[in-house]
mmCIF file of C-alpha atoms in Angstrom:
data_model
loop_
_atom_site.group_PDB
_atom_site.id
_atom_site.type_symbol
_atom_site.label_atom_id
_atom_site.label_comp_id
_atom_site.label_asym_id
_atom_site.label_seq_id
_atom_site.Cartn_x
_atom_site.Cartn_y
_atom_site.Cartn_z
ATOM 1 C CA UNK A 1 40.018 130.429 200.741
ATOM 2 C CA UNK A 2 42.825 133.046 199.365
ATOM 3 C CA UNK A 3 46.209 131.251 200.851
ATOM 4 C CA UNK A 4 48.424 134.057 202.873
ATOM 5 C CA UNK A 5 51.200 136.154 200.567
ATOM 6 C CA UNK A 6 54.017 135.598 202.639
ATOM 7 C CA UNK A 7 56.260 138.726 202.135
ATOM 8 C CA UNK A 8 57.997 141.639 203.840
ATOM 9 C CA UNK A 9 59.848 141.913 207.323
ATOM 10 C CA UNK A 10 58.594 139.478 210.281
ATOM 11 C CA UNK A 11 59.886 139.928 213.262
ATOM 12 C CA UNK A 12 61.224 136.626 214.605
ATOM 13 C CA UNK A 13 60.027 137.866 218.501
ATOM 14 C CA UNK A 14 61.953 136.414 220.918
ATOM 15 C CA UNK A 15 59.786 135.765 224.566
ATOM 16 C CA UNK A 16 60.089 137.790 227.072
ATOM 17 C CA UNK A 17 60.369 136.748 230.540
ATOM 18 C CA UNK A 18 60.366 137.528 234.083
ATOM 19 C CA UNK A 19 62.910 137.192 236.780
ATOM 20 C CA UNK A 20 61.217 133.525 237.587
ATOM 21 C CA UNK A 21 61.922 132.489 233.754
ATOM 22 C CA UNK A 22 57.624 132.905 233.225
ATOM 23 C CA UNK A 23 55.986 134.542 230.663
ATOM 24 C CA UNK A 24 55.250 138.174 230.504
ATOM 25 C CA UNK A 25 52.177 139.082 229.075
ATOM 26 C CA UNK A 26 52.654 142.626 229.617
ATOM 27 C CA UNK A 27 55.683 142.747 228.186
ATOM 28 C CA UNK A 28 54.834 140.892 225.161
ATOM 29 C CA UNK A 29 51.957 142.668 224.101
ATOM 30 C CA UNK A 30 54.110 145.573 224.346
ATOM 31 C CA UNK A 31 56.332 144.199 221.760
ATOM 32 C CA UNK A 32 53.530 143.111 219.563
ATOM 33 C CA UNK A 33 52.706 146.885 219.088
ATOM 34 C CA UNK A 34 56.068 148.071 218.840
ATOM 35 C CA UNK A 35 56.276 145.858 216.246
ATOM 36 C CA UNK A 36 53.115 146.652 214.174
ATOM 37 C CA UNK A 37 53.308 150.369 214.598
ATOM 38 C CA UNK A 38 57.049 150.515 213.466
ATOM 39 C CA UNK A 39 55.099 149.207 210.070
ATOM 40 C CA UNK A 40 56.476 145.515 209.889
ATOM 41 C CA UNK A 41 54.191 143.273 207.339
ATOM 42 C CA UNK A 42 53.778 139.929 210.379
ATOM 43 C CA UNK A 43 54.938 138.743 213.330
ATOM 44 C CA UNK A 44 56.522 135.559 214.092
ATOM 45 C CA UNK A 45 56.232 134.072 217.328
ATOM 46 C CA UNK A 46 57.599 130.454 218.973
ATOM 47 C CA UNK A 47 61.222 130.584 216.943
ATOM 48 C CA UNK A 48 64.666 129.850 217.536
ATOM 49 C CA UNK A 49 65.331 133.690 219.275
ATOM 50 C CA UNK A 50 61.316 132.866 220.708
ATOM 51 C CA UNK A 51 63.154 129.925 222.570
ATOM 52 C CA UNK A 52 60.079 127.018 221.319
ATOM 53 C CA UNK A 53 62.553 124.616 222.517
ATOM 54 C CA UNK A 54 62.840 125.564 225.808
ATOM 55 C CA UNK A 55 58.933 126.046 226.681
ATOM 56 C CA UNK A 56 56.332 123.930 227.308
ATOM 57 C CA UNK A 57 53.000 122.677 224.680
ATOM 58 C CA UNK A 58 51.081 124.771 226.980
ATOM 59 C CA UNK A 59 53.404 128.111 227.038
ATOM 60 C CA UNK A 60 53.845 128.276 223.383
ATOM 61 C CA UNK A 61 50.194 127.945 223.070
ATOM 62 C CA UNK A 62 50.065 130.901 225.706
ATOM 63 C CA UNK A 63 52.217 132.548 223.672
ATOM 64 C CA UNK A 64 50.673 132.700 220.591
ATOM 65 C CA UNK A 65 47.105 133.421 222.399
ATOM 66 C CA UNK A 66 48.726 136.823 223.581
ATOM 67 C CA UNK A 67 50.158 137.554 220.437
ATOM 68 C CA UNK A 68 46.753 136.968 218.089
ATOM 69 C CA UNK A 69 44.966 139.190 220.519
ATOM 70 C CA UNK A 70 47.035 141.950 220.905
ATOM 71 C CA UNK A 71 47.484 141.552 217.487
ATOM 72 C CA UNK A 72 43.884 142.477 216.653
ATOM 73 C CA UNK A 73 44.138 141.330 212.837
ATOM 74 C CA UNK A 74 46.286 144.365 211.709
ATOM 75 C CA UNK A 75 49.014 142.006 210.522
ATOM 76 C CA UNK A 76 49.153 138.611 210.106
ATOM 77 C CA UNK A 77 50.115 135.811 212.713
ATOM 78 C CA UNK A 78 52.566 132.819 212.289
ATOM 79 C CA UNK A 79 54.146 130.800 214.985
ATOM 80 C CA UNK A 80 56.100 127.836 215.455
ATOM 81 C CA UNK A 81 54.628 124.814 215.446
ATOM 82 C CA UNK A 82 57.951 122.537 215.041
ATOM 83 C CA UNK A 83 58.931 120.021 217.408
ATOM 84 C CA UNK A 84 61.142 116.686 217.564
ATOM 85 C CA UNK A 85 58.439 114.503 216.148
ATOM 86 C CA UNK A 86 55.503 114.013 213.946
ATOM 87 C CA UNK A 87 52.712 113.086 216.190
ATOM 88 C CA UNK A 88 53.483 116.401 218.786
ATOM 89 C CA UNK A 89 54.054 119.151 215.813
ATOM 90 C CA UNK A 90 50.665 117.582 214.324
ATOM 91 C CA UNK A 91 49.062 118.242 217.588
ATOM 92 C CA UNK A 92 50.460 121.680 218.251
ATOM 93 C CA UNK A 93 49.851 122.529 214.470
ATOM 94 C CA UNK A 94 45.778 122.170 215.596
ATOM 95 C CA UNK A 95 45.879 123.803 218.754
ATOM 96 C CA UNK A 96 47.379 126.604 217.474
ATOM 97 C CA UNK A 97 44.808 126.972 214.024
ATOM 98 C CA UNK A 98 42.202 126.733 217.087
ATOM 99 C CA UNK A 99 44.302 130.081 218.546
ATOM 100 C CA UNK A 100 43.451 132.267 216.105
ATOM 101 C CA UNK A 101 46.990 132.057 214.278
ATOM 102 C CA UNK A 102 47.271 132.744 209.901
ATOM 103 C CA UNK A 103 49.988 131.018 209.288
ATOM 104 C CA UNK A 104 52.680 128.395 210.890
ATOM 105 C CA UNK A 105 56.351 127.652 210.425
ATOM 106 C CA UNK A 106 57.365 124.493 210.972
ATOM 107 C CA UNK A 107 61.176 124.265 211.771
ATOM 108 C CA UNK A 108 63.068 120.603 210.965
ATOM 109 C CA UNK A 109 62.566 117.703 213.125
ATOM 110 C CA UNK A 110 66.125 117.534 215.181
ATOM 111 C CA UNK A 111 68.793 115.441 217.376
ATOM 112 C CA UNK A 112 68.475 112.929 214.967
ATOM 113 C CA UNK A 113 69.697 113.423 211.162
ATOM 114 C CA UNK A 114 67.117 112.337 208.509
ATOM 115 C CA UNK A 115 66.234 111.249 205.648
ATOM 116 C CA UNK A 116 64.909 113.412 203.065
ATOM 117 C CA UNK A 117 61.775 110.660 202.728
ATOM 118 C CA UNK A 118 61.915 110.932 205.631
ATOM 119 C CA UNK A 119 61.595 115.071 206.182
ATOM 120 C CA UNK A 120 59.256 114.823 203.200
ATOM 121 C CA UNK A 121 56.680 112.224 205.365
ATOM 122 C CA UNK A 122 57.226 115.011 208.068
ATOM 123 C CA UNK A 123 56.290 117.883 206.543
ATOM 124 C CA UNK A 124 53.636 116.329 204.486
ATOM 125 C CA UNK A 125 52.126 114.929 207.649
ATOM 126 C CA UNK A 126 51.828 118.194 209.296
ATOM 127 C CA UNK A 127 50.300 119.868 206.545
ATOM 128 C CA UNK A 128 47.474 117.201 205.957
ATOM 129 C CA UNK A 129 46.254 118.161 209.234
ATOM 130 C CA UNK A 130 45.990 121.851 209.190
ATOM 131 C CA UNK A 131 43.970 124.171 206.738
ATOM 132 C CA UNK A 132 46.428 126.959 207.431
ATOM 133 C CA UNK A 133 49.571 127.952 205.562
ATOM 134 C CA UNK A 134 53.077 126.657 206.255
ATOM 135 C CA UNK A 135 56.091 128.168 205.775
ATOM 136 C CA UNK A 136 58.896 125.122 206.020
ATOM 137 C CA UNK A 137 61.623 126.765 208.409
ATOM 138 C CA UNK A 138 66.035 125.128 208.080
ATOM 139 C CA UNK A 139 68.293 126.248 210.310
ATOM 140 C CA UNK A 140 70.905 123.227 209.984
ATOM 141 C CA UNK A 141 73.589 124.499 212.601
ATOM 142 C CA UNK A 142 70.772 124.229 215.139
ATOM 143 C CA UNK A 143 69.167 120.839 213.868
ATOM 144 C CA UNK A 144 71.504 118.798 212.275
ATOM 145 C CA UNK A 145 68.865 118.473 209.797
ATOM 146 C CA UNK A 146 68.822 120.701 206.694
ATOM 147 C CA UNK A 147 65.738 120.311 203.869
ATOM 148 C CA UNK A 148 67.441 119.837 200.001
ATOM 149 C CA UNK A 149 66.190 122.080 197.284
ATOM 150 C CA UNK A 150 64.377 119.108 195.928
ATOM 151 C CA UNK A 151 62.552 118.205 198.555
ATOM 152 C CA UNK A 152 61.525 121.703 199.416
ATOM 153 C CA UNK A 153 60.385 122.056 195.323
ATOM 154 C CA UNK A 154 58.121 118.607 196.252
ATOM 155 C CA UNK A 155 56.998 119.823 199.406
ATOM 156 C CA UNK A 156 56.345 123.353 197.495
ATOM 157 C CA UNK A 157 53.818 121.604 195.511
ATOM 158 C CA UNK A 158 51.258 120.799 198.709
ATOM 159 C CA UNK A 159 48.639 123.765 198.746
ATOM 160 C CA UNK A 160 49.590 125.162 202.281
ATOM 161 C CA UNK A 161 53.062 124.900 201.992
ATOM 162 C CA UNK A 162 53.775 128.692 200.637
ATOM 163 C CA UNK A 163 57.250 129.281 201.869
ATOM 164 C CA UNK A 164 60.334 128.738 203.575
ATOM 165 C CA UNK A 165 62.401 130.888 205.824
ATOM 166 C CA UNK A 166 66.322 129.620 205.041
ATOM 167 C CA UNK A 167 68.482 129.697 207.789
ATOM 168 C CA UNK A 168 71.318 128.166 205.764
ATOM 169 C CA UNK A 169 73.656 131.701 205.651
ATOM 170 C CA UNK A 170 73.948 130.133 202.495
ATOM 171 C CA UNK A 171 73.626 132.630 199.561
ATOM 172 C CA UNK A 172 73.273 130.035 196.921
ATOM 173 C CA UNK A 173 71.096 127.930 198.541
ATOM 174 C CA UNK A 174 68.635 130.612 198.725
ATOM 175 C CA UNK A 175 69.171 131.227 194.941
ATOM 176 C CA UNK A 176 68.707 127.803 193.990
ATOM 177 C CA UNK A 177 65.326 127.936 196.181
ATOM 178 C CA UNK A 178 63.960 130.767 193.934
ATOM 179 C CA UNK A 179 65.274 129.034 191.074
ATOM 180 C CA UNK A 180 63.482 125.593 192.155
ATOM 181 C CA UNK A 181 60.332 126.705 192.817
ATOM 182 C CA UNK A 182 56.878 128.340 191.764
ATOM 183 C CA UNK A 183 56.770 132.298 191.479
ATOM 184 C CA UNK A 184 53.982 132.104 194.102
ATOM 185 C CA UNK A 185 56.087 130.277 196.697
ATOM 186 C CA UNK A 186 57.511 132.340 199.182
ATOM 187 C CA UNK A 187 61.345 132.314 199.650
ATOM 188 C CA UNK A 188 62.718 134.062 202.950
ATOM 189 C CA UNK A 189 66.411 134.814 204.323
ATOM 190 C CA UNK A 190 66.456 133.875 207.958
ATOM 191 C CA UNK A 191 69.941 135.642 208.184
ATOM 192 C CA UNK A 192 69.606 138.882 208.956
ATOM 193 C CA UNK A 193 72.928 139.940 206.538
ATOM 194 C CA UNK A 194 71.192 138.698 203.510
ATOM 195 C CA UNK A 195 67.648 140.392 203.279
ATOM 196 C CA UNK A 196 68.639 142.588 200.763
ATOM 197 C CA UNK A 197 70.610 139.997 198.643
ATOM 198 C CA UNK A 198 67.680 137.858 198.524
ATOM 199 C CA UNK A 199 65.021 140.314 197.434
ATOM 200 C CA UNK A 200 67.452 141.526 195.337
ATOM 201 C CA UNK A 201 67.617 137.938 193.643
ATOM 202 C CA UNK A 202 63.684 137.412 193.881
ATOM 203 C CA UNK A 203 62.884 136.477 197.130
ATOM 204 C CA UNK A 204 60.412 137.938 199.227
ATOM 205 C CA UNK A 205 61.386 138.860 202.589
ATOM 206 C CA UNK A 206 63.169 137.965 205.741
ATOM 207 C CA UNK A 207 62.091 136.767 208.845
ATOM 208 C CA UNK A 208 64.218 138.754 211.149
ATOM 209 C CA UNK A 209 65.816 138.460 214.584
ATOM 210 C CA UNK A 210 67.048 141.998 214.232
ATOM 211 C CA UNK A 211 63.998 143.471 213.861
ATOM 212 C CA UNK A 212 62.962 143.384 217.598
ATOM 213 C CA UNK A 213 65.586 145.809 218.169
ATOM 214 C CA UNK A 214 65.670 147.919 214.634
ATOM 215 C CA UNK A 215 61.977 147.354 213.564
ATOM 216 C CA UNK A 216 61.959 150.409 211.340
ATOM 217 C CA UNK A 217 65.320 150.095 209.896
ATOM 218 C CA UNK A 218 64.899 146.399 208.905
ATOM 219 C CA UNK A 219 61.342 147.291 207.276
ATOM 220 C CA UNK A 220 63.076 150.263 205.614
ATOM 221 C CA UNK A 221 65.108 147.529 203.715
ATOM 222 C CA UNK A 222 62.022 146.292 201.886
ATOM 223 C CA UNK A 223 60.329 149.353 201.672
ATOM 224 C CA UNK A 224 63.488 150.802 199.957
ATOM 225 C CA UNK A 225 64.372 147.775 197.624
ATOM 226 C CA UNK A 226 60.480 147.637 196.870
ATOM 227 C CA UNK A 227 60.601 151.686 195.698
ATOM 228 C CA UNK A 228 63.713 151.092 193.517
ATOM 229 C CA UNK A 229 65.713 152.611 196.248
ATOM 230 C CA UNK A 230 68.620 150.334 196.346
ATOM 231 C CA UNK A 231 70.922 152.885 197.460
ATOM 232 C CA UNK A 232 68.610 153.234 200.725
ATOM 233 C CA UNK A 233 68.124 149.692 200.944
ATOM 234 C CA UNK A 234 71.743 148.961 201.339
ATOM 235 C CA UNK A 235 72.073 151.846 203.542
ATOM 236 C CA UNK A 236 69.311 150.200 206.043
ATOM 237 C CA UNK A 237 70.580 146.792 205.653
ATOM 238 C CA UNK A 238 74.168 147.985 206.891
ATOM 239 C CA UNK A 239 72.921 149.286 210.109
ATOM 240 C CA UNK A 240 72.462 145.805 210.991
ATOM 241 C CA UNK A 241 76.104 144.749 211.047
ATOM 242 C CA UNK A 242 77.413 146.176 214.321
ATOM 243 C CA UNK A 243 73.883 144.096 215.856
ATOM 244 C CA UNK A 244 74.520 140.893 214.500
ATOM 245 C CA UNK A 245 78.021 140.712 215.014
ATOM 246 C CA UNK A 246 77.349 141.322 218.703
ATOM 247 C CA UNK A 247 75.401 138.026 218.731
ATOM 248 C CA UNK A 248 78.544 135.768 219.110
ATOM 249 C CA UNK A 249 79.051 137.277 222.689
ATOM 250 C CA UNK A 250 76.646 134.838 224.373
ATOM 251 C CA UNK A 251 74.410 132.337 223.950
ATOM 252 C CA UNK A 252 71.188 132.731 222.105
ATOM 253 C CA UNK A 253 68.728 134.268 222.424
ATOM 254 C CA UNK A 254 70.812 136.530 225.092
ATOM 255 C CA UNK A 255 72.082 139.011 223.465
ATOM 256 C CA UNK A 256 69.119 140.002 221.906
ATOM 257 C CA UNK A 257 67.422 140.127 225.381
ATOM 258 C CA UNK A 258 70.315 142.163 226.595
ATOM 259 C CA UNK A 259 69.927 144.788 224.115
ATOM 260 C CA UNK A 260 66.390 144.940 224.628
ATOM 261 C CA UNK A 261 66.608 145.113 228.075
ATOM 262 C CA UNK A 262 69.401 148.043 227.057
ATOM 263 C CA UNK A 263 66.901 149.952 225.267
ATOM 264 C CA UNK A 264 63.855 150.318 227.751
ATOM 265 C CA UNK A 265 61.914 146.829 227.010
ATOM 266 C CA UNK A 266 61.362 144.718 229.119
ATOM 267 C CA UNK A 267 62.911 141.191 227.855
ATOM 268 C CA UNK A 268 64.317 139.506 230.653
ATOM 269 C CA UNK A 269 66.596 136.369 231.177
ATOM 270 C CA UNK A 270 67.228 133.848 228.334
ATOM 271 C CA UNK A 271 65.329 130.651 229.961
ATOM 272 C CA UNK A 272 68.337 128.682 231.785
ATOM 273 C CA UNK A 273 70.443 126.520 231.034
ATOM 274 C CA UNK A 274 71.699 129.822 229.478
ATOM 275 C CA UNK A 275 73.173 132.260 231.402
ATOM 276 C CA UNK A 276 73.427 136.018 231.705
ATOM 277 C CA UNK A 277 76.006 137.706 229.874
ATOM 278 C CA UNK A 278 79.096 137.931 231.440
ATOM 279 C CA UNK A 279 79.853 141.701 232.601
ATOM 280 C CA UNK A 280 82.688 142.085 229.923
ATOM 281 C CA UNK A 281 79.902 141.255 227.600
ATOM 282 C CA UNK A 282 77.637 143.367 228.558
ATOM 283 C CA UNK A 283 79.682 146.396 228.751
ATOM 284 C CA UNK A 284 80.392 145.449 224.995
ATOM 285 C CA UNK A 285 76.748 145.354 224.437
ATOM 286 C CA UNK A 286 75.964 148.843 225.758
ATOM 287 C CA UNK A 287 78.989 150.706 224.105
ATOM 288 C CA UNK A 288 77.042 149.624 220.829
ATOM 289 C CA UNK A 289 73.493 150.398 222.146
ATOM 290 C CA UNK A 290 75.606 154.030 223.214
ATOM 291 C CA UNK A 291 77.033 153.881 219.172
ATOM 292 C CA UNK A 292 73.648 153.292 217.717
ATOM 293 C CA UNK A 293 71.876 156.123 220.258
ATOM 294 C CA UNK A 294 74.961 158.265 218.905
ATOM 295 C CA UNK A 295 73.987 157.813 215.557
ATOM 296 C CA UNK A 296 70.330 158.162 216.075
ATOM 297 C CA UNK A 297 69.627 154.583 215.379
ATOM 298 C CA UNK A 298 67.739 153.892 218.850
#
């Protein structure tokens, strides 16, 4: 079996919802073709801005049965199969090989802080039980819990375990990950700002919240760096800025719904307990969905 290249821009989708916080197909599978025809190289459901932590085994399963068959095989799959333990991630890991999905991503365990043994025993668990490629997922302002460069260059050893998507914001982590490991494992920024710096550097691609709003302009950032266009690159990576900076003025994943919500897709609430943005917030959010439309960004 040829193991996934894990490269280009994913989408990290968030979930959209209805008024009653439930999930809307329609919507979704709306998204998923967005998505694909704005020429992104995967899709990556069940993340942090997907909101895995606030559905149930048997929504994110849901979930990622929508998104494989709207999906049709034109790109590849992967969704989040990370929870608080060992024994439920191993579990949701199957279920969702039996969905149809090519790849997972398997975030930290978290509330509790770890070991690295015992991170290691995690993630080498998890990927004794699968046949599919994982891509090991840190994001250590979220879980307390952040993987060290030599356990990922351990865990990078395991057949399935082709990647990791560093959530870090830290620059020289993600150098020291290329540095650390094999040529054929997969290093990813999961922070949006530093796409460009880390294919620059020799990674190969981002898994990006940004891209459900800016799918084109976030794949035009590897399409650009990977044409020797580094001029256009950096000129697509900047449009970014005014989107990310806009993130601080609520609680994730809201904004992001907001926006898209803003921009004729149907997102819906963040699943409570957060909250709506407050209407100053808001108004801030459409004066830069008016700025991008000005610029003939949206």
């Amino acid at each position: 079996m040829t193991m996934l290249e894990v490269k280009g821009i994913i989408p990290a989708m968030v979930t959209p919802l209805d008024q009653r916080e439930d999930i809307n197909e329609k919507a979704l599978r709306e998204m998923v073709n967005r998505y694909i025809e704005a020429g992104v190289h995967g899709l990556f459901c069940l993340g942090t801005n997907g909101e895995f932590f606030n559905l149930s085994f048997e929504e994110k399963l849901e979930v990622a049965q929508i998104v494989v068959d709207e999906t049709r095989g034109r790109v590849p799959v992967y969704a989040g199969a990370g929870c608080a333990g060992t024994g439920e991630t191993r579990r949701l890991a199957q279920r969702l090989e039996q969905a149809g999905v090519d790849a997972l991503s398997v975030i930290t365990p978290y509330f509790l802080t770890y070991t690295q043994p015992e991170l290691q025993y995690h993630f080498e668990a998890v990927a004794g039980d699968t046949s599919l490629p994982i891509v090991l997922y840190t994001i250590p302002a979220r879980t307390g819990n952040t993987l060290s460069v030599q356990t990922v260059a351990k865990l990078a050893e395991l057949p399935n375990v082709v990647g990791i998507k560093d959530s870090s914001g830290s620059f020289d982590n993600i150098l020291q990950l290329i540095d650390r490991t094999p040529e054929s494992f997969s290093v990813l920024a999961g922070t949006d700002s530093l796409i460009l710096s880390t294919l620059m550097a020799g990674g190969t691609g981002a898994i990006a919240a940004t891209a459900n709003i800016f799918p084109s302009a976030v794949t035009a950032i590897y399409e650009h760096w990977r044409a020797g266009e580094y001029e256009q690159a950096e000129q697509a990576q900047r449009v970014l800025r005014d989107l990310r900076a806009s993130f601080s003025l609520g609680t994730l994943p809201s904004v992001l719904k907001a926006v898209l919500d803003e921009i004729g897709l149907s997102a819906g609430p963040a699943r409570r307990p957060v909250a709506p943005l407050t209407p100053q917030a808001l108004e801030e959010v459409r004066r830069m969905v008016t700025g991008y439309v000005e610029r003939g960004l949206l």
